[in-house]
Short mmCIF file of C-alpha atoms and ligand atoms in Angstrom, two decimals:
data_model
loop_
_atom_site.label_atom_id
_atom_site.label_comp_id
_atom_site.label_asym_id
_atom_site.label_seq_id
_atom_site.Cartn_x
_atom_site.Cartn_y
_atom_site.Cartn_z
CA MET A 1 26.75 61.10 54.11
CA VAL A 2 24.59 61.91 57.12
CA LEU A 3 25.94 65.45 57.34
CA GLU A 4 25.47 66.03 53.61
CA ARG A 5 21.83 64.91 54.00
CA VAL A 6 21.38 67.45 56.79
CA ALA A 7 22.83 70.24 54.63
CA ALA A 8 20.53 69.25 51.80
CA GLY A 9 17.57 69.51 54.18
CA VAL A 10 17.86 73.32 54.42
CA ASP A 11 15.12 75.07 52.44
CA GLU A 12 16.31 78.47 51.16
CA ALA A 13 12.81 79.69 50.21
CA GLY A 14 11.34 78.53 53.51
CA LEU A 15 14.06 80.31 55.50
CA TRP A 16 13.54 83.52 53.55
CA LYS A 17 9.77 83.27 54.08
CA MET A 18 10.28 82.96 57.84
CA HIS A 19 12.36 86.15 57.72
CA GLU A 20 9.60 87.95 55.84
CA GLU A 21 6.99 86.73 58.34
CA MET A 22 9.11 87.71 61.34
CA ALA A 23 9.85 91.16 59.84
CA ARG A 24 6.13 91.97 60.04
CA PHE A 25 6.42 92.37 63.81
CA GLY A 26 7.57 95.92 64.46
CA ALA A 27 7.90 96.64 60.74
CA THR A 28 8.93 100.26 60.07
CA ALA A 29 8.14 102.41 57.02
CA LYS A 30 11.80 102.28 55.94
CA GLY A 31 11.83 98.47 55.79
CA GLY A 32 13.44 97.78 59.15
CA VAL A 33 12.01 96.71 62.49
CA CYS A 34 11.40 98.34 65.85
CA ARG A 35 10.92 95.33 68.15
CA GLU A 36 12.46 96.28 71.47
CA ALA A 37 12.61 93.73 74.26
CA LEU A 38 9.27 92.75 75.86
CA THR A 39 7.22 95.18 73.77
CA PRO A 40 3.99 93.94 72.13
CA GLU A 41 5.98 93.50 68.90
CA ASP A 42 8.55 91.32 70.69
CA PHE A 43 5.74 89.26 72.23
CA ASP A 44 4.25 88.76 68.74
CA ALA A 45 7.60 87.48 67.50
CA ARG A 46 7.92 85.19 70.51
CA ARG A 47 4.41 83.81 69.98
CA VAL A 48 5.12 82.97 66.32
CA PHE A 49 8.48 81.40 67.22
CA ALA A 50 6.61 79.16 69.70
CA GLU A 51 3.90 78.34 67.12
CA TRP A 52 6.44 77.33 64.47
CA GLY A 53 8.19 75.09 66.98
CA ARG A 54 4.93 73.54 68.16
CA ASP A 55 3.79 72.86 64.57
CA ALA A 56 7.07 71.03 63.94
CA GLY A 57 6.60 68.88 67.06
CA PHE A 58 9.34 70.54 69.11
CA SER A 59 8.80 71.10 72.84
CA LEU A 60 9.10 74.55 74.41
CA ALA A 61 10.92 75.55 77.60
CA VAL A 62 11.31 79.02 79.11
CA ASP A 63 13.59 80.18 81.92
CA ALA A 64 13.21 82.88 84.60
CA ILE A 65 14.43 85.73 82.35
CA GLY A 66 12.21 84.73 79.41
CA ASN A 67 14.78 82.91 77.26
CA MET A 68 12.83 80.51 75.01
CA PHE A 69 14.18 77.05 74.01
CA LEU A 70 12.59 74.91 71.26
CA ARG A 71 13.79 71.32 71.57
CA ARG A 72 14.10 68.43 69.12
CA GLU A 73 14.59 65.34 71.24
CA GLY A 74 17.68 63.17 70.94
CA THR A 75 17.94 59.40 71.23
CA ASP A 76 19.71 60.01 74.55
CA PRO A 77 17.54 62.71 76.18
CA ASP A 78 19.74 62.81 79.28
CA LEU A 79 22.61 64.33 77.31
CA PRO A 80 22.90 68.15 77.53
CA PRO A 81 21.42 69.76 74.40
CA VAL A 82 23.49 71.16 71.55
CA THR A 83 22.03 74.62 71.13
CA THR A 84 21.90 77.25 68.42
CA GLY A 85 20.06 80.56 68.25
CA SER A 86 20.31 84.31 68.85
CA HIS A 87 17.75 87.08 69.58
CA LEU A 88 14.43 88.34 68.18
CA ASP A 89 14.51 91.73 69.88
CA SER A 90 15.86 94.67 67.86
CA GLN A 91 17.23 98.16 68.14
CA PRO A 92 14.58 100.92 67.81
CA THR A 93 15.70 101.55 64.23
CA GLY A 94 16.91 98.01 63.62
CA GLY A 95 17.13 95.72 60.65
CA ARG A 96 15.26 92.55 59.68
CA PHE A 97 18.29 90.26 60.08
CA ASP A 98 20.24 91.28 63.22
CA GLY A 99 19.41 88.48 65.65
CA SER A 100 16.50 87.15 63.60
CA PHE A 101 18.86 85.33 61.25
CA GLY A 102 20.44 83.35 64.10
CA VAL A 103 17.06 82.33 65.53
CA LEU A 104 15.48 81.47 62.17
CA ALA A 105 18.55 79.71 60.78
CA GLY A 106 18.61 77.70 63.99
CA LEU A 107 14.97 76.75 63.53
CA GLU A 108 15.68 75.90 59.88
CA ALA A 109 18.56 73.68 61.04
CA LEU A 110 16.13 71.70 63.20
CA PHE A 111 13.72 71.50 60.25
CA ALA A 112 16.60 70.22 58.09
CA LEU A 113 17.27 67.42 60.56
CA GLU A 114 13.59 66.49 60.40
CA ARG A 115 13.49 66.57 56.59
CA ALA A 116 16.69 64.51 56.38
CA GLY A 117 15.27 61.95 58.82
CA VAL A 118 18.48 62.24 60.81
CA ARG A 119 18.45 61.47 64.53
CA THR A 120 20.95 62.87 66.98
CA ARG A 121 22.13 61.34 70.25
CA ALA A 122 21.92 64.63 72.14
CA PRO A 123 18.83 66.81 71.97
CA VAL A 124 19.18 69.85 69.68
CA GLU A 125 17.65 73.19 70.68
CA VAL A 126 17.17 76.64 69.19
CA VAL A 127 17.06 79.55 71.64
CA ASN A 128 15.65 83.06 71.52
CA TRP A 129 17.63 85.07 74.10
CA THR A 130 15.83 87.88 75.93
CA ASN A 131 16.92 91.51 75.43
CA GLU A 132 20.17 91.12 73.51
CA GLU A 133 20.09 94.69 72.22
CA GLY A 134 19.72 96.55 75.52
CA GLY A 135 18.04 99.61 73.96
CA ARG A 136 14.92 99.69 76.12
CA PHE A 137 16.31 97.85 79.17
CA VAL A 138 20.01 98.40 79.91
CA PRO A 139 22.26 96.35 79.74
CA GLY A 140 22.06 94.25 76.59
CA VAL A 141 22.93 90.57 76.18
CA MET A 142 20.78 90.35 79.31
CA GLY A 143 19.02 87.00 78.78
CA SER A 144 22.19 85.06 77.99
CA GLY A 145 23.99 87.01 80.72
CA VAL A 146 21.53 85.89 83.39
CA TYR A 147 21.55 82.35 81.99
CA ALA A 148 25.33 82.22 82.38
CA ASP A 149 25.32 84.04 85.74
CA PRO A 150 22.01 83.29 87.58
CA PRO A 151 22.73 85.46 90.66
CA THR A 152 22.20 88.52 88.41
CA LEU A 153 18.53 87.59 87.81
CA GLN A 154 16.95 89.73 90.55
CA THR A 155 18.96 92.82 89.58
CA MET A 156 17.83 92.47 85.97
CA LEU A 157 14.18 91.97 86.93
CA GLU A 158 14.35 95.37 88.68
CA VAL A 159 15.71 97.24 85.62
CA ARG A 160 13.35 99.97 84.39
CA ASP A 161 13.00 101.51 80.92
CA ARG A 162 12.91 105.26 80.21
CA ALA A 163 9.20 105.36 81.07
CA GLY A 164 9.89 103.66 84.43
CA VAL A 165 8.38 100.32 83.40
CA ARG A 166 9.97 97.42 85.36
CA LEU A 167 11.36 94.53 83.29
CA GLY A 168 10.04 91.91 85.73
CA ASP A 169 6.50 93.26 85.33
CA GLU A 170 6.70 93.07 81.53
CA LEU A 171 8.07 89.55 81.77
CA GLN A 172 4.95 88.47 83.68
CA LYS A 173 2.99 88.70 80.40
CA LEU A 174 5.09 86.02 78.71
CA GLY A 175 3.83 82.98 80.60
CA PRO A 176 0.12 83.33 79.78
CA LEU A 177 0.94 84.26 76.18
CA LEU A 178 3.01 81.15 75.55
CA ALA A 179 0.68 78.88 77.54
CA SER A 180 -2.01 79.80 74.99
CA VAL A 181 0.28 78.40 72.25
CA ALA A 182 1.76 75.22 73.70
CA PRO A 183 2.72 73.45 76.93
CA VAL A 184 5.69 75.29 78.45
CA ASP A 185 8.38 73.52 80.48
CA GLU A 186 10.43 75.40 83.03
CA ARG A 187 14.12 75.64 82.18
CA ALA A 188 16.69 76.19 84.93
CA LEU A 189 19.17 79.00 84.45
CA ALA A 190 22.68 77.74 83.62
CA ALA A 191 21.25 74.33 82.72
CA PRO A 192 24.12 72.35 81.11
CA MET A 193 24.62 72.76 77.36
CA GLY A 194 26.79 70.53 75.19
CA ALA A 195 27.76 73.37 72.87
CA PHE A 196 26.37 76.65 71.53
CA ILE A 197 26.58 77.97 67.97
CA GLU A 198 25.17 81.37 67.02
CA GLY A 199 24.45 82.47 63.47
CA HIS A 200 24.55 86.22 62.82
CA ILE A 201 24.93 88.72 60.02
CA GLU A 202 28.46 90.13 60.05
CA GLN A 203 27.40 93.77 60.63
CA ALA A 204 30.61 94.82 58.80
CA PRO A 205 31.63 94.61 55.09
CA ARG A 206 34.56 92.12 55.11
CA LEU A 207 32.66 89.09 53.74
CA GLU A 208 31.07 91.15 50.98
CA GLU A 209 34.40 92.84 50.11
CA THR A 210 36.25 89.51 49.85
CA GLY A 211 33.45 87.54 48.16
CA ASN A 212 33.18 85.04 51.01
CA THR A 213 29.83 83.71 52.22
CA ILE A 214 30.76 82.38 55.66
CA GLY A 215 32.70 84.01 58.49
CA VAL A 216 34.19 81.58 61.00
CA VAL A 217 34.24 83.86 64.03
CA THR A 218 37.44 83.54 66.08
CA GLY A 219 36.41 85.86 68.93
CA ILE A 220 34.53 88.94 70.14
CA GLN A 221 36.14 92.17 71.35
CA GLY A 222 35.61 93.28 74.93
CA THR A 223 33.33 96.13 75.93
CA ARG A 224 32.60 98.59 78.74
CA LYS A 225 29.24 100.40 78.89
CA PHE A 226 28.66 103.47 81.10
CA GLN A 227 25.72 105.69 82.00
CA VAL A 228 26.76 109.28 82.90
CA GLU A 229 24.48 111.67 84.81
CA VAL A 230 25.41 115.38 84.96
CA THR A 231 23.47 117.41 87.55
CA GLY A 232 23.21 121.22 87.36
CA GLU A 233 20.35 123.53 88.26
CA GLU A 234 17.25 124.47 86.28
CA ALA A 235 16.97 128.25 85.83
CA HIS A 236 15.29 130.92 83.73
CA ALA A 237 16.95 131.29 80.29
CA GLY A 238 16.16 135.01 80.17
CA THR A 239 17.13 136.20 83.61
CA THR A 240 19.98 133.96 84.81
CA PRO A 241 23.47 135.39 84.21
CA ARG A 242 26.21 133.04 83.03
CA ARG A 243 28.19 133.38 86.27
CA ARG A 244 25.23 131.95 88.22
CA ARG A 245 24.34 129.13 85.84
CA LYS A 246 24.84 125.42 86.50
CA ASP A 247 24.20 124.38 82.91
CA ALA A 248 24.24 120.55 82.65
CA VAL A 249 24.33 120.56 78.82
CA LEU A 250 27.36 122.89 78.73
CA ALA A 251 29.24 120.64 81.17
CA ALA A 252 28.17 117.44 79.38
CA ALA A 253 29.16 118.84 75.99
CA CYS A 254 32.68 119.57 77.32
CA MET A 255 32.86 116.00 78.62
CA VAL A 256 31.70 114.52 75.31
CA GLN A 257 34.31 116.44 73.33
CA ALA A 258 37.13 115.62 75.76
CA LEU A 259 36.17 111.93 75.93
CA HIS A 260 36.22 111.58 72.14
CA ARG A 261 39.62 113.26 72.04
CA MET A 262 40.95 110.89 74.73
CA MET A 263 39.64 107.87 72.82
CA GLU A 264 41.21 108.74 69.47
CA ASP A 265 43.66 106.01 68.38
CA ALA A 266 45.91 106.14 65.34
CA ASP A 267 45.04 102.60 64.18
CA ASP A 268 41.27 103.28 64.41
CA LEU A 269 40.65 100.02 66.31
CA LEU A 270 39.01 101.62 69.31
CA ARG A 271 35.21 102.00 69.15
CA PHE A 272 33.79 104.83 71.28
CA THR A 273 30.12 105.83 70.96
CA ILE A 274 27.88 108.24 72.83
CA GLY A 275 24.59 107.07 71.39
CA ALA A 276 22.02 108.38 73.88
CA PHE A 277 22.10 111.98 75.13
CA GLU A 278 19.10 113.40 77.01
CA ALA A 279 18.72 116.89 78.49
CA PHE A 280 16.11 117.57 81.16
CA PRO A 281 13.64 119.16 81.29
CA GLY A 282 14.32 119.68 77.57
CA ALA A 283 12.44 123.00 77.46
CA PRO A 284 13.93 125.78 75.28
CA SER A 285 13.66 128.50 77.94
CA VAL A 286 14.96 126.48 80.89
CA VAL A 287 18.66 126.14 81.64
CA PRO A 288 19.00 122.31 81.64
CA GLY A 289 19.41 120.96 85.16
CA ARG A 290 20.24 117.37 84.21
CA VAL A 291 21.81 115.41 81.37
CA ARG A 292 22.09 111.65 80.97
CA PHE A 293 24.35 110.20 78.30
CA SER A 294 25.51 106.68 77.42
CA ILE A 295 29.03 105.44 76.66
CA ASP A 296 29.71 102.33 74.59
CA PHE A 297 33.48 101.64 74.59
CA ARG A 298 35.03 98.60 72.89
CA HIS A 299 38.49 97.35 72.09
CA PRO A 300 40.08 93.89 71.78
CA ASP A 301 42.85 94.70 74.30
CA ASP A 302 41.67 94.13 77.89
CA ALA A 303 44.48 96.24 79.42
CA LEU A 304 43.74 99.21 77.16
CA ARG A 305 40.04 99.05 78.00
CA THR A 306 40.93 99.03 81.71
CA ARG A 307 43.34 101.96 81.42
CA LEU A 308 41.16 104.24 79.27
CA GLY A 309 37.86 103.11 80.80
CA ASP A 310 39.14 103.97 84.27
CA ALA A 311 40.11 107.46 83.02
CA ILE A 312 36.51 108.33 82.09
CA GLN A 313 35.29 109.25 85.57
CA PRO A 314 38.21 111.55 86.51
CA LEU A 315 37.94 113.33 83.15
CA CYS A 316 34.21 113.95 83.57
CA GLU A 317 34.68 115.17 87.14
CA ALA A 318 37.43 117.57 86.03
CA LEU A 319 35.08 119.11 83.43
CA ALA A 320 31.91 119.23 85.55
CA GLY A 321 32.48 122.90 86.58
CA PRO A 322 29.63 123.96 88.90
CA CYS A 323 27.71 120.75 88.10
CA GLY A 324 27.88 117.32 89.70
CA VAL A 325 28.54 114.09 87.81
CA SER A 326 27.83 110.45 88.64
CA ILE A 327 28.78 107.44 86.51
CA GLU A 328 27.51 103.85 86.53
CA GLU A 329 28.99 100.95 84.57
CA PRO A 330 26.10 98.49 83.98
CA GLN A 331 28.09 96.25 81.67
CA ALA A 332 31.69 95.19 81.20
CA ALA A 333 32.84 92.11 79.31
CA SER A 334 36.33 90.84 78.46
CA SER A 335 37.37 89.90 74.95
CA VAL A 336 36.67 86.25 74.22
CA ASP A 337 38.39 83.83 71.81
CA PHE A 338 36.41 80.85 70.51
CA HIS A 339 38.25 77.52 70.63
CA GLY A 340 37.42 73.86 71.16
CA ALA A 341 34.79 71.52 69.78
CA ALA A 342 32.27 74.12 68.62
CA ILE A 343 34.54 76.14 66.33
CA GLU A 344 36.15 72.92 65.09
CA ALA A 345 32.66 71.68 64.16
CA VAL A 346 32.00 74.94 62.30
CA ARG A 347 35.30 74.58 60.41
CA HIS A 348 34.37 71.01 59.47
CA ALA A 349 30.84 72.06 58.50
CA VAL A 350 32.21 74.70 56.14
CA GLU A 351 34.15 71.95 54.35
CA VAL A 352 31.14 69.62 54.22
CA VAL A 353 28.97 72.40 52.78
CA GLY A 354 31.76 73.63 50.50
CA ALA A 355 31.15 77.25 51.44
CA SER A 356 33.59 80.08 50.68
CA HIS A 357 34.81 81.27 54.06
CA MET A 358 37.28 83.28 56.09
CA ASP A 359 38.12 83.81 59.74
CA LEU A 360 36.67 86.97 61.26
CA TYR A 361 36.94 88.70 64.63
CA SER A 362 33.67 90.23 65.82
CA GLY A 363 33.49 93.94 66.64
CA ALA A 364 29.84 93.52 67.58
CA GLY A 365 28.81 91.89 70.85
CA HIS A 366 26.75 88.70 70.86
CA ASP A 367 25.10 86.22 73.22
CA ALA A 368 27.78 83.70 72.26
CA ARG A 369 30.19 85.68 74.44
CA ASN A 370 28.17 84.72 77.51
CA MET A 371 27.69 81.14 76.38
CA ALA A 372 31.46 80.76 75.99
CA LEU A 373 31.54 80.97 79.80
CA LEU A 374 29.40 77.79 80.01
CA CYS A 375 30.27 75.53 77.08
CA PRO A 376 32.22 75.28 73.80
CA SER A 377 30.78 78.12 71.69
CA ALA A 378 31.22 79.46 68.18
CA MET A 379 29.64 81.82 65.67
CA VAL A 380 28.83 81.69 61.98
CA PHE A 381 28.65 85.02 60.12
CA VAL A 382 26.90 85.65 56.82
CA PRO A 383 27.24 88.81 54.73
CA CYS A 384 24.95 91.82 55.01
CA GLU A 385 24.80 94.48 52.31
CA LYS A 386 27.64 97.00 52.67
CA GLY A 387 28.02 95.83 56.26
CA ILE A 388 25.10 98.06 57.24
CA SER A 389 23.38 97.15 60.55
CA HIS A 390 21.62 98.83 63.47
CA ASN A 391 19.95 100.62 60.59
CA GLU A 392 16.59 100.01 58.88
CA ALA A 393 18.39 99.60 55.53
CA GLU A 394 20.05 96.36 56.78
CA ASN A 395 19.82 93.75 54.03
CA ALA A 396 20.99 90.23 53.17
CA LYS A 397 20.58 87.66 50.37
CA PRO A 398 18.44 84.52 50.63
CA GLU A 399 21.26 82.36 49.23
CA ASP A 400 23.72 83.62 51.85
CA LEU A 401 21.27 83.03 54.70
CA ALA A 402 20.66 79.50 53.44
CA GLU A 403 24.40 78.76 53.22
CA GLY A 404 24.79 79.97 56.78
CA ALA A 405 21.90 77.76 57.88
CA ARG A 406 23.56 74.76 56.18
CA VAL A 407 26.81 75.35 58.07
CA ILE A 408 24.92 75.72 61.36
CA ALA A 409 22.80 72.62 60.69
CA VAL A 410 25.84 70.47 59.88
CA ALA A 411 27.84 71.79 62.83
CA ILE A 412 25.11 71.13 65.41
CA ALA A 413 24.33 67.76 63.83
CA GLU A 414 27.95 66.71 64.22
CA LEU A 415 28.19 68.03 67.79
CA ALA A 416 24.93 66.25 68.72
CA GLY A 417 26.06 62.88 67.32
CA ALA A 418 23.92 62.71 64.18
CA HIS A 419 23.29 59.18 62.86
O1 HGY B 1 25.84 96.23 70.22
C1 HGY B 1 26.14 95.13 69.74
O2 HGY B 1 27.29 94.83 69.50
C2 HGY B 1 25.04 94.14 69.40
O3 HGY B 1 24.76 94.28 68.04
N1 HGY B 1 23.87 94.36 70.19
MN1 MN B 2 22.58 90.99 67.23
MN1 MN B 3 22.39 94.33 67.31
#
């Protein structure tokens, strides 16, 4: 009965209202959000997250990379917390639910425990991970990545955005901001966690197509991210003959076409994206001397990602012509399968809630991949309209978000020893 009381504590209207409030920060004309990591809009979202936690009587802790943890105390405070959450930062043309749902459903789960008057042995926390999206500061899933692998902290603090702004300098603003809201405890990186459950919109159409409300996520496909820099020579567009040109766009365009051809697979499982492509100086009458482009390469099969990912550099070098090419790989992550107590708790929670459900494998990357390195982890997907995401048209239904929050609330209550 305890778990049913927790499920009944979820307030659909209240959860939807939190989404509407949160969507104000970085709101775009097309109904999405632009709330990139550590921008003023992200700080606004962080401030409100802290205020909502404070008003509910939860304590706030922050770690060295700016991950924020709201905590509802357990009857045995020495136990490692059972944690849920996701990210409040967005893509530049992002939607109102990617990341926000997991944070707000996590907060709603803690509210549900309060409303139900249910205590838990272990503390329960909801986390907002820093810079999941990696649009402004590369790589993404940064906050959870540093949490799971603390020696990477200094490298990440030195990362700069396109304007040359250093991440560590932006992060300095967070402390004073949050101190104005509530007392802030320091949280150690890699502090033990009992389990981690992340709620997220599916970002694909399977739930909607099959009429299911909940996706029990069985794993996340692996990924390799590259930054390619092609170096030619700036020259006059009117006077420089072709034979003397070192045209970085021409070389990069040959690479882009050849890479896409190499990555074509008959079963259309492989995901290969060149999302950012910048030519410098970007003046119409100057032969471009430099091009930077991104590569986002994903596939479930680790061996295939190794084989094809390792072929990228030689292919680019072979097509560089008179230009030079250098390639960095800021992020690589293996495929992960969720197993153990966390996914079992999600499966049980789905039964308690009585939600329609199916198993799903995640094509999108999530912070839960990093947390699976530290503790039993799992994910709960809810539908989004036509599977659209990383797009301002991203949409979801209040009733689906609430059902997801119920499953999350019941799962973390069970894992934390609700009584
Ligand atoms: O790119 C991803 O998979 C995540 O949505 N940031
Ligand atoms: Mn996300
Ligand atoms: Mn995303």
